[in-house]
Coordinates of C-alpha atoms in Angstrom, one line a residue:
Chain C
M206 CA 51.3 -29.1 -20.9
G207 CA 52.8 -32.5 -21.1
P208 CA 51.6 -35.5 -19.4
V209 CA 52.8 -36.3 -15.9
P210 CA 56.1 -38.2 -16.1
S211 CA 56.4 -41.8 -15.0
G212 CA 58.0 -42.7 -11.7
Y213 CA 61.3 -43.8 -13.5
A214 CA 61.4 -40.7 -15.7
S215 CA 60.9 -38.2 -12.9
G216 CA 63.4 -40.1 -10.6
A217 CA 66.0 -39.9 -13.2
D218 CA 65.3 -36.1 -13.8
I219 CA 65.5 -35.5 -10.1
A220 CA 68.9 -37.4 -10.0
A221 CA 70.2 -35.3 -12.7
L222 CA 69.0 -32.3 -11.1
L223 CA 70.7 -33.2 -7.9
V224 CA 73.9 -33.5 -9.8
L225 CA 73.3 -30.2 -11.4
L226 CA 72.6 -28.6 -7.8
T227 CA 75.7 -30.2 -6.5
E228 CA 77.6 -28.5 -9.3
F229 CA 76.1 -25.1 -8.2
A230 CA 77.1 -26.0 -4.6
M231 CA 80.7 -26.6 -5.7
L232 CA 80.7 -23.2 -7.4
R233 CA 80.1 -21.6 -3.9
A234 CA 82.0 -24.1 -1.5
P235 CA 84.2 -22.1 0.5
Q236 CA 86.5 -25.0 1.6
L237 CA 88.6 -27.1 -0.8
R238 CA 87.7 -30.4 1.1
S239 CA 84.0 -29.7 1.0
Q240 CA 84.5 -29.4 -2.8
V241 CA 86.0 -32.8 -3.0
R242 CA 83.3 -34.3 -0.8
L243 CA 80.7 -32.6 -3.1
Y244 CA 82.5 -34.3 -6.0
G245 CA 82.2 -37.7 -4.2
F246 CA 78.5 -37.2 -3.5
Q247 CA 77.9 -36.1 -7.1
S248 CA 79.6 -39.3 -8.5
F249 CA 77.7 -41.3 -6.2
V250 CA 74.3 -39.9 -7.6
V251 CA 75.6 -40.7 -11.2
V252 CA 76.3 -44.3 -10.0
V253 CA 73.0 -44.7 -8.7
L254 CA 71.4 -43.3 -11.8
T255 CA 73.7 -45.7 -13.9
L256 CA 72.5 -48.6 -11.7
V257 CA 68.7 -47.8 -12.0
T258 CA 68.9 -47.1 -15.6
G259 CA 70.7 -50.5 -16.2
A260 CA 68.0 -52.3 -14.2
V261 CA 65.0 -50.5 -15.7
R262 CA 66.1 -50.5 -19.3
G263 CA 68.0 -54.0 -19.1
Y264 CA 71.4 -52.9 -20.2
S265 CA 73.6 -55.2 -18.0
D266 CA 76.8 -53.4 -19.3
L267 CA 75.7 -50.5 -17.2
Y268 CA 76.2 -52.6 -13.9
I269 CA 80.0 -52.9 -14.9
L270 CA 80.2 -49.3 -15.6
A271 CA 78.5 -48.6 -12.3
G272 CA 80.6 -50.8 -10.4
L273 CA 83.8 -49.3 -12.0
S274 CA 82.7 -45.7 -11.4
L275 CA 81.8 -46.4 -7.9
L276 CA 85.3 -47.6 -7.3
L277 CA 87.1 -44.8 -9.2
K278 CA 85.1 -41.7 -8.7
V279 CA 83.5 -42.2 -5.3
V280 CA 86.4 -43.8 -3.6
I281 CA 89.8 -43.5 -5.4
V282 CA 89.7 -40.0 -6.8
P283 CA 88.2 -38.2 -3.7
A284 CA 90.8 -40.2 -1.6
L285 CA 93.7 -39.1 -3.8
M286 CA 92.6 -35.5 -3.5
F287 CA 92.2 -35.6 0.2
R288 CA 95.6 -37.2 0.5
L289 CA 97.0 -34.4 -1.7
L290 CA 95.4 -31.6 0.2
R291 CA 96.6 -33.2 3.4
Q292 CA 100.1 -33.3 2.1
L293 CA 100.1 -29.7 0.8
D294 CA 98.5 -28.7 4.1
V295 CA 96.1 -26.2 2.5
D296 CA 92.5 -26.0 3.1
Q297 CA 91.0 -22.5 3.1
L298 CA 92.0 -20.1 0.3
H299 CA 92.8 -16.4 1.1
H300 CA 90.0 -15.2 -1.2
P301 CA 87.4 -18.0 -1.3
A302 CA 85.6 -17.9 -4.6
G303 CA 86.4 -14.3 -5.2
G304 CA 83.9 -11.5 -4.8
G305 CA 80.2 -11.3 -6.0
G306 CA 78.8 -14.7 -4.9
G307 CA 75.4 -13.8 -6.2
S308 CA 76.6 -13.0 -9.7
M309 CA 78.5 -16.1 -10.0
V310 CA 75.3 -18.1 -9.4
L311 CA 73.6 -15.8 -11.9
V312 CA 76.2 -16.5 -14.6
A313 CA 75.8 -20.2 -13.9
I314 CA 72.0 -20.0 -14.2
A315 CA 72.4 -18.2 -17.5
A316 CA 74.9 -21.0 -18.7
S317 CA 72.4 -23.6 -17.8
A318 CA 69.5 -21.9 -19.3
F319 CA 71.4 -21.7 -22.4
G320 CA 72.0 -25.5 -22.3
F321 CA 68.3 -26.1 -21.9
F322 CA 67.3 -24.0 -24.8
V323 CA 70.1 -25.4 -27.1
L324 CA 68.8 -28.8 -26.4
R325 CA 65.2 -27.9 -26.9
S326 CA 66.0 -26.4 -30.4
L327 CA 68.0 -29.5 -31.3
D328 CA 64.8 -31.6 -30.7
F329 CA 67.1 -34.5 -29.5
R330 CA 65.2 -37.6 -28.2
S331 CA 66.7 -40.2 -26.0
K332 CA 65.2 -43.8 -25.8
V333 CA 66.8 -44.4 -22.5
L334 CA 66.6 -41.3 -20.4
P335 CA 63.8 -38.6 -20.4
T336 CA 64.5 -35.5 -22.5
A337 CA 64.7 -33.3 -19.3
T338 CA 67.6 -35.4 -18.0
L339 CA 69.4 -34.7 -21.3
S340 CA 69.0 -31.0 -21.0
V341 CA 69.9 -31.0 -17.4
S342 CA 73.1 -33.0 -18.1
L343 CA 74.0 -30.5 -20.8
A344 CA 73.5 -27.8 -18.2
I345 CA 75.9 -29.7 -15.8
V346 CA 78.6 -29.6 -18.4
L347 CA 78.2 -25.9 -19.0
V348 CA 78.1 -25.0 -15.3
A349 CA 81.3 -27.3 -14.7
F350 CA 82.8 -25.0 -17.5
V351 CA 81.7 -21.8 -15.4
L352 CA 83.2 -23.4 -12.3
V353 CA 86.5 -24.0 -14.1
I354 CA 86.5 -20.6 -15.5
L355 CA 85.4 -18.4 -12.6
R356 CA 87.0 -20.2 -9.5
S357 CA 90.6 -19.3 -9.2
D358 CA 92.3 -22.1 -7.5
V359 CA 93.8 -25.4 -8.9
V360 CA 91.5 -27.7 -6.7
S361 CA 88.3 -26.1 -8.1
Q362 CA 89.6 -26.4 -11.6
A363 CA 90.4 -30.1 -11.1
V364 CA 87.1 -30.9 -9.4
G365 CA 85.4 -28.9 -12.0
F366 CA 87.0 -31.0 -14.8
F367 CA 86.3 -34.2 -13.0
S368 CA 82.7 -33.2 -12.7
L369 CA 82.5 -32.3 -16.3
E370 CA 83.2 -36.0 -16.9
N371 CA 80.1 -36.8 -14.6
G372 CA 78.0 -34.6 -16.9
V373 CA 79.3 -36.2 -20.0
S374 CA 78.8 -39.6 -18.7
I375 CA 75.0 -38.9 -18.0
V376 CA 74.8 -37.5 -21.6
S377 CA 76.5 -40.7 -22.9
M378 CA 74.0 -42.8 -21.0
A379 CA 71.2 -40.9 -22.5
I380 CA 72.1 -40.9 -26.2
A381 CA 74.2 -44.2 -26.2
A382 CA 73.4 -46.6 -23.4
G383 CA 74.2 -49.5 -25.7
L384 CA 77.7 -48.3 -26.1
P385 CA 80.4 -51.0 -25.9
V386 CA 81.7 -51.2 -22.2
V387 CA 85.2 -50.7 -23.6
V388 CA 84.4 -47.1 -24.7
E389 CA 82.8 -46.2 -21.4
V390 CA 85.7 -47.6 -19.4
S391 CA 88.1 -45.8 -21.6
F392 CA 86.4 -42.5 -20.5
L393 CA 86.9 -43.5 -16.9
F394 CA 90.5 -44.1 -17.8
D395 CA 90.7 -40.7 -19.3
L396 CA 89.7 -39.5 -15.9
L397 CA 92.4 -41.4 -14.1
V398 CA 94.9 -39.7 -16.6
A399 CA 93.4 -36.3 -15.6
V400 CA 93.8 -37.0 -12.0
V401 CA 97.4 -37.8 -12.3
V402 CA 97.9 -34.6 -14.6
F403 CA 96.1 -32.4 -12.1
A404 CA 97.8 -33.8 -9.0
L405 CA 101.2 -33.0 -10.8
I406 CA 99.9 -29.5 -11.5
M407 CA 98.8 -28.9 -8.0
R408 CA 102.1 -30.0 -6.6
A409 CA 104.1 -27.9 -9.1
H410 CA 101.9 -25.0 -8.5
H411 CA 102.1 -25.3 -4.9
A412 CA 105.9 -25.7 -4.9
R413 CA 106.4 -22.5 -6.9
A414 CA 103.6 -20.1 -5.7
G415 CA 103.1 -21.5 -2.1
T416 CA 99.4 -21.4 -2.7
L417 CA 96.9 -23.3 -4.6
S418 CA 95.3 -20.0 -5.9
T419 CA 96.0 -19.2 -9.6
E420 CA 95.7 -15.7 -8.8
A421 CA 99.3 -15.8 -7.8
L422 CA 100.1 -16.6 -11.4
D423 CA 99.4 -12.9 -12.3
R424 CA 102.8 -12.0 -10.7
L425 CA 104.7 -14.3 -13.4
R426 CA 104.3 -11.7 -16.1
G427 CA 107.3 -11.4 -18.2
Chain Y
M121 CA 26.1 -28.7 6.5
I122 CA 27.9 -25.4 6.9
A123 CA 27.1 -22.7 4.3
P124 CA 30.2 -21.8 2.1
A125 CA 30.2 -18.3 3.7
G126 CA 30.4 -20.0 7.1
V127 CA 33.3 -22.2 6.0
Q128 CA 35.0 -19.2 4.7
A129 CA 34.6 -17.3 7.9
L130 CA 35.8 -20.5 9.7
Q131 CA 39.0 -20.6 7.6
V132 CA 39.8 -16.9 9.0
L133 CA 39.0 -17.9 12.4
T134 CA 41.1 -21.2 12.5
V135 CA 44.1 -19.1 11.3
L136 CA 43.4 -16.4 13.7
F137 CA 43.1 -18.5 16.8
A138 CA 45.4 -21.5 15.9
A139 CA 48.4 -19.2 15.0
P140 CA 49.7 -18.5 18.5
L141 CA 49.2 -22.2 19.3
V142 CA 51.6 -23.1 16.5
S143 CA 54.2 -20.5 17.6
G144 CA 53.8 -21.7 21.2
V145 CA 54.3 -25.4 20.3
T146 CA 57.4 -24.6 18.0
S147 CA 59.1 -22.6 20.8
H148 CA 58.3 -25.2 23.3
V149 CA 59.6 -28.0 21.1
E150 CA 62.7 -25.8 20.2
A151 CA 63.5 -25.4 23.9
R152 CA 63.2 -29.1 24.6
F153 CA 65.6 -29.8 21.8
Q154 CA 68.1 -27.5 23.5
G155 CA 67.5 -29.2 26.9
R156 CA 65.6 -26.5 28.4
R157 CA 62.1 -26.8 29.8
G158 CA 60.8 -24.1 27.5
P159 CA 57.6 -21.8 27.9
R160 CA 54.2 -23.3 28.2
V161 CA 52.4 -24.2 24.9
L162 CA 49.7 -21.8 25.5
Q163 CA 52.2 -18.9 26.5
P164 CA 51.7 -16.8 23.4
Y165 CA 47.9 -16.5 24.3
Y166 CA 48.9 -15.4 27.8
D167 CA 51.4 -13.0 26.4
L168 CA 48.7 -11.6 24.0
A169 CA 46.1 -11.3 26.7
K170 CA 48.6 -9.5 29.0
L171 CA 49.6 -7.0 26.2
F172 CA 46.0 -6.2 25.5
R173 CA 45.5 -5.2 29.0
K174 CA 48.6 -2.8 29.1
E175 CA 48.5 0.9 28.3
T176 CA 49.9 2.0 25.0
V177 CA 53.1 4.2 25.0
V178 CA 53.7 6.2 21.7
P179 CA 57.0 7.6 20.9
E180 CA 57.3 11.4 20.9
G181 CA 56.9 12.8 17.4
S182 CA 55.3 9.9 15.9
S183 CA 52.0 10.3 14.1
W184 CA 48.8 8.2 13.5
V185 CA 50.7 6.1 11.1
F186 CA 52.6 4.5 14.0
L187 CA 49.3 3.3 15.6
A188 CA 47.6 2.5 12.3
G189 CA 50.3 0.2 11.1
P190 CA 49.9 -2.8 13.2
V191 CA 46.2 -2.7 12.6
V192 CA 46.5 -2.4 8.8
A193 CA 49.0 -5.3 8.8
F194 CA 46.8 -7.5 11.1
G195 CA 43.8 -6.9 8.7
C196 CA 46.0 -7.8 5.7
Y197 CA 47.1 -11.0 7.2
L198 CA 43.6 -12.0 7.9
I199 CA 42.6 -11.3 4.3
V200 CA 44.9 -13.9 2.8
P201 CA 43.2 -17.0 4.6
L202 CA 40.1 -16.1 2.4
L203 CA 42.0 -16.6 -0.8
I204 CA 44.0 -19.9 -0.1
P205 CA 42.8 -23.4 0.5
V206 CA 42.9 -23.5 4.4
L207 CA 40.0 -25.9 4.9
T208 CA 38.3 -26.9 1.5
T209 CA 39.4 -28.5 -1.7
Y210 CA 36.7 -26.4 -3.6
G211 CA 36.9 -22.6 -4.2
L212 CA 34.8 -20.6 -1.7
P213 CA 32.7 -17.6 -2.9
L214 CA 35.5 -15.1 -1.9
G215 CA 38.4 -17.5 -2.8
Y216 CA 38.4 -16.3 -6.4
M217 CA 38.7 -12.6 -5.3
G218 CA 42.4 -13.0 -5.9
D219 CA 45.0 -15.5 -7.2
I220 CA 48.4 -16.2 -5.8
L221 CA 49.9 -13.0 -6.7
G222 CA 47.0 -11.2 -5.1
G223 CA 47.6 -12.9 -1.9
G224 CA 51.3 -12.3 -2.1
M225 CA 50.4 -8.5 -2.7
V226 CA 48.2 -8.3 0.4
L227 CA 50.9 -10.1 2.4
A228 CA 53.5 -7.6 1.1
L229 CA 51.1 -4.8 2.0
G230 CA 51.0 -6.0 5.7
G231 CA 54.8 -6.0 5.7
F232 CA 54.7 -2.4 4.2
A233 CA 52.4 -1.1 6.8
T234 CA 54.6 -2.6 9.6
A235 CA 57.7 -1.0 8.0
L236 CA 55.9 2.3 7.7
A237 CA 55.0 2.4 11.3
A238 CA 58.6 1.3 12.3
S239 CA 60.0 4.3 10.3
D240 CA 57.4 6.6 11.8
S241 CA 58.5 5.8 15.3
G242 CA 61.7 7.4 14.6
A243 CA 63.8 5.0 16.5
P244 CA 67.0 3.8 14.9
Y245 CA 66.6 0.1 15.5
A246 CA 63.0 0.0 14.3
Q247 CA 64.0 1.9 11.1
L248 CA 67.0 -0.4 10.7
G249 CA 64.8 -3.5 10.8
A250 CA 62.3 -1.9 8.4
S251 CA 65.0 -1.2 5.9
R252 CA 66.5 -4.6 6.3
A253 CA 63.2 -6.3 6.0
T254 CA 62.2 -4.3 3.0
T255 CA 65.7 -5.0 1.3
F256 CA 65.6 -8.7 1.9
G257 CA 61.9 -8.8 0.9
A258 CA 62.9 -7.3 -2.5
L259 CA 65.4 -10.2 -2.7
I260 CA 62.8 -12.8 -2.1
E261 CA 60.3 -11.4 -4.5
P262 CA 62.0 -12.9 -7.6
T263 CA 61.9 -16.3 -6.1
V264 CA 58.2 -16.0 -5.3
L265 CA 57.5 -14.7 -8.9
F266 CA 59.3 -17.8 -10.3
V267 CA 57.3 -20.0 -7.9
V268 CA 54.1 -18.6 -9.2
F269 CA 55.3 -19.0 -12.9
I270 CA 55.8 -22.7 -12.2
V271 CA 52.3 -22.9 -10.5
A272 CA 50.9 -21.2 -13.6
M273 CA 52.6 -23.5 -16.0
I274 CA 51.7 -26.7 -14.2
T275 CA 48.0 -25.8 -13.8
S276 CA 47.5 -23.2 -16.5
T277 CA 45.9 -20.9 -14.0
D278 CA 47.3 -19.1 -11.0
L279 CA 44.8 -20.2 -8.5
P280 CA 46.3 -21.9 -5.3
Y281 CA 43.2 -24.3 -5.4
A282 CA 44.0 -25.6 -8.9
L283 CA 47.7 -26.6 -7.8
A284 CA 46.5 -28.3 -4.8
A285 CA 44.0 -30.5 -6.9
T286 CA 46.9 -31.2 -9.4
V287 CA 49.1 -32.4 -6.5
R288 CA 46.2 -34.5 -5.1
S289 CA 45.6 -36.2 -8.5
S290 CA 49.2 -37.0 -9.4
S291 CA 50.3 -38.8 -6.2
E292 CA 51.9 -41.6 -8.0
A293 CA 54.6 -39.5 -9.7
V294 CA 56.2 -36.3 -8.6
R295 CA 57.2 -33.8 -11.1
P296 CA 60.9 -32.7 -10.7
S297 CA 59.7 -29.0 -11.2
H298 CA 57.2 -29.5 -8.6
V299 CA 59.9 -30.8 -6.1
L300 CA 62.0 -27.9 -7.0
V301 CA 59.3 -25.3 -6.5
A302 CA 58.3 -26.7 -3.1
V303 CA 61.8 -26.7 -1.9
A304 CA 62.4 -23.2 -3.1
F305 CA 59.1 -22.1 -1.5
F306 CA 60.2 -24.0 1.7
L307 CA 63.4 -21.8 1.8
V308 CA 61.2 -18.6 1.1
V309 CA 59.0 -19.4 4.2
L310 CA 61.9 -20.1 6.3
A311 CA 63.4 -16.6 5.3
D312 CA 60.0 -14.9 5.6
T313 CA 59.2 -16.1 9.0
G314 CA 62.6 -15.0 10.4
R315 CA 63.9 -18.5 11.1
I316 CA 67.5 -19.4 11.8
P317 CA 69.6 -19.3 8.7
V318 CA 68.3 -15.8 8.2
E319 CA 67.5 -14.4 11.6
T320 CA 67.2 -15.6 15.1
H321 CA 63.5 -15.1 15.9
S322 CA 63.7 -15.2 19.6
G323 CA 66.8 -13.2 20.4
T324 CA 67.4 -9.5 20.4
I325 CA 70.9 -9.4 18.9
E326 CA 71.0 -6.0 17.1
F327 CA 73.5 -6.9 14.4
G328 CA 71.3 -9.8 13.1
M329 CA 67.9 -8.4 13.7
I330 CA 65.5 -8.0 10.8
D331 CA 61.8 -8.7 11.4
E332 CA 62.1 -8.6 15.3
A333 CA 63.5 -5.0 15.2
R334 CA 60.5 -3.5 13.5
A335 CA 58.3 -4.0 16.5
L336 CA 60.7 -2.7 19.2
E337 CA 58.9 0.6 19.7
H338 CA 55.4 -0.8 20.0
S339 CA 53.7 -1.4 23.3
G340 CA 50.3 -2.5 24.5
A341 CA 47.5 -3.4 22.2
P342 CA 49.4 -2.5 19.0
F343 CA 52.3 -4.6 20.2
A344 CA 49.9 -7.5 20.8
L345 CA 48.5 -7.0 17.3
T346 CA 52.1 -7.1 15.7
K347 CA 53.0 -10.3 17.6
W348 CA 49.6 -11.9 16.7
G349 CA 49.9 -10.6 13.2
S350 CA 53.4 -12.2 12.7
A351 CA 52.2 -15.4 14.2
I352 CA 49.1 -15.3 11.7
K353 CA 51.6 -14.5 8.8
Q354 CA 53.6 -17.6 9.8
L355 CA 50.6 -19.9 9.8
V356 CA 49.4 -18.5 6.5
L357 CA 52.6 -19.1 4.9
Y358 CA 52.8 -22.7 6.5
T359 CA 49.2 -23.2 5.1
I360 CA 50.3 -22.2 1.7
L361 CA 53.3 -24.6 1.8
I362 CA 51.3 -27.5 3.2
N363 CA 47.9 -27.2 1.5
V364 CA 49.2 -25.9 -2.0
F365 CA 52.6 -27.4 -2.3
V366 CA 53.3 -30.4 -0.2
A367 CA 50.5 -32.2 1.5
P368 CA 47.0 -31.0 0.4
W369 CA 45.3 -34.0 2.0
G370 CA 42.6 -34.1 4.8
L371 CA 40.7 -31.0 3.4
A372 CA 37.2 -30.8 3.3
S373 CA 35.5 -31.6 0.0
S374 CA 31.9 -30.6 1.2
G375 CA 30.5 -28.5 3.8
K376 CA 29.6 -31.3 6.1
V377 CA 30.3 -30.5 9.8
L378 CA 32.4 -33.7 10.1
D379 CA 34.4 -32.9 7.2
V380 CA 35.2 -29.3 8.2
L381 CA 36.1 -30.4 11.7
V382 CA 38.5 -33.0 10.4
A383 CA 39.9 -30.3 8.0
V384 CA 40.6 -27.9 11.0
L385 CA 42.3 -30.5 13.0
S386 CA 44.3 -31.8 10.2
L387 CA 45.5 -28.2 9.2
V388 CA 46.5 -27.6 12.9
G389 CA 48.3 -31.1 13.0
K390 CA 50.1 -30.5 9.9
A391 CA 51.0 -27.0 10.8
L392 CA 52.4 -28.2 14.2
L393 CA 54.4 -30.9 12.4
L394 CA 55.9 -28.2 10.1
G395 CA 56.6 -26.2 13.1
V396 CA 58.6 -29.1 14.7
I397 CA 60.6 -29.3 11.4
F398 CA 61.3 -25.8 11.6
A399 CA 62.4 -26.1 15.2
L400 CA 64.8 -28.9 14.2
I401 CA 66.3 -26.7 11.6
D402 CA 66.6 -24.1 14.0
N403 CA 68.7 -26.1 16.3
S404 CA 70.8 -27.6 13.6
F405 CA 72.2 -24.7 11.7
S406 CA 73.8 -21.5 12.7
K407 CA 72.6 -18.1 11.7
L408 CA 74.1 -16.6 8.5
R409 CA 76.0 -13.5 8.6
L410 CA 73.9 -10.6 7.3
F411 CA 75.9 -10.2 4.1
K412 CA 75.6 -13.9 3.4
I413 CA 71.9 -14.0 3.4
T414 CA 71.9 -13.0 -0.3
E415 CA 73.6 -16.3 -1.0
Y416 CA 70.9 -18.2 0.8
L417 CA 68.3 -16.3 -1.2
A418 CA 70.3 -16.9 -4.4
A419 CA 70.0 -20.6 -3.6
A420 CA 66.3 -20.4 -3.4
F421 CA 66.0 -18.5 -6.6
L422 CA 68.3 -21.0 -8.3
L423 CA 65.9 -23.7 -7.4
A424 CA 62.9 -21.8 -8.6
C425 CA 64.7 -21.0 -11.9
L426 CA 65.7 -24.5 -12.4
G427 CA 62.1 -25.5 -11.8
V428 CA 60.8 -23.0 -14.6
L429 CA 63.6 -24.3 -16.9
V430 CA 63.1 -28.1 -16.3
F431 CA 59.2 -27.5 -16.9
Y432 CA 59.3 -25.1 -19.7
V433 CA 62.1 -26.6 -21.6
G434 CA 62.4 -30.1 -20.5
G435 CA 58.7 -30.7 -20.2
A436 CA 58.9 -32.3 -16.7

């Protein structure tokens, strides 16, 4: 039994856990719009974590990063996704999330447990964030993968990819908080490119199949 | 000074007599939120008094099990307050008779007796309720187990008193695993007391009935015992949530009369506050479809599971 964590450490852990729980909520969200909303909330938690970490640990670079992420991930990306969904005029899928809701969650729990155990055996230590936050962020990345693999609609896959970036940004904050701001910003730029690409895919897919569900792709067998 | 045995008896008596009050206040507040005047706060007591005076009608073909079920369940629900910190911070003589798992087993035994009586009645709705209650009970069980695991890992024991003491001593920082386990247990209490995301506790809508349906065939004194028993079970679960996981403050640290009196009042006050929160939840959410309840329970399980992982692997 370890010592009781300090206020900052447990706050960081709880923030990371919130991000992980939103990831699980995305897994089960029935509506595409609520998924985008969840992504906005998740990004907001990451921004708050970045700000607090910057303040507590004294990395002023993190303020710039937090400001840019707030603008991009909390405002611009969700707004673009909402606009796209409005234009395509789809919200509810015909088969929301497929069958077996419980088993999807169980698979995701197994994936996050795997992440926790892997990180424990690596014996990584972070100077900036508590160890639990690091393992939670690895779990976030893995659950995002599960989301992308198991949900069969383009929006979930796009949102899964974006939230993967949220997980990665917590990891990068934990192991390399002193990273030059240019590198961090280039991550965000990656995200912007991904948004453009996914928007194109969504439009193209919707134009061809008339739906956002990727199950329609089965019909394209040659 | 009150002798430990006396305090112990007082724990049971407090739960016994405060339980209908908590139910009454909750349904009164709930009605107020809906813009109704609602029943009187003391209405559950009047209901019980009325039912105890009524004659008992037994369905044709049912055996002694039908009449014994409510009595056994009532007894089981009254044993649990002996095991948990209702009024005191220190363990009472019989408090170490069973740990959290023991308390859970006694609670489950009460549910089993009720289900048995419902099955013995031969009525389809009662049997349907018993079957559903048992099914969802089995789905709640893994969450409860993981909650117990976390308690055991945090305190190295599985005594509820030890966790309450840990919570009291570490007020300056909250463990993430503890937050997760408290939320998971909150969801379990919501499901186990038949509250809104799982069941409408006041209506008689056949499709959604779980707990309520089990008592449909009872009448007279056994029905009173069933109602009283479920109120006691509710207060016991509230007490565990409050005094073990969330707010174990205001408990008596000695047998002084004043301390014990304060403990009784603070327990009732905290339980009423929790009841108001539950009434708020009742009015803010809609009932889940029966087949969606598994998802709700999966969410509770997820929280408990993450709690174990965060503590065991992350050390927080």
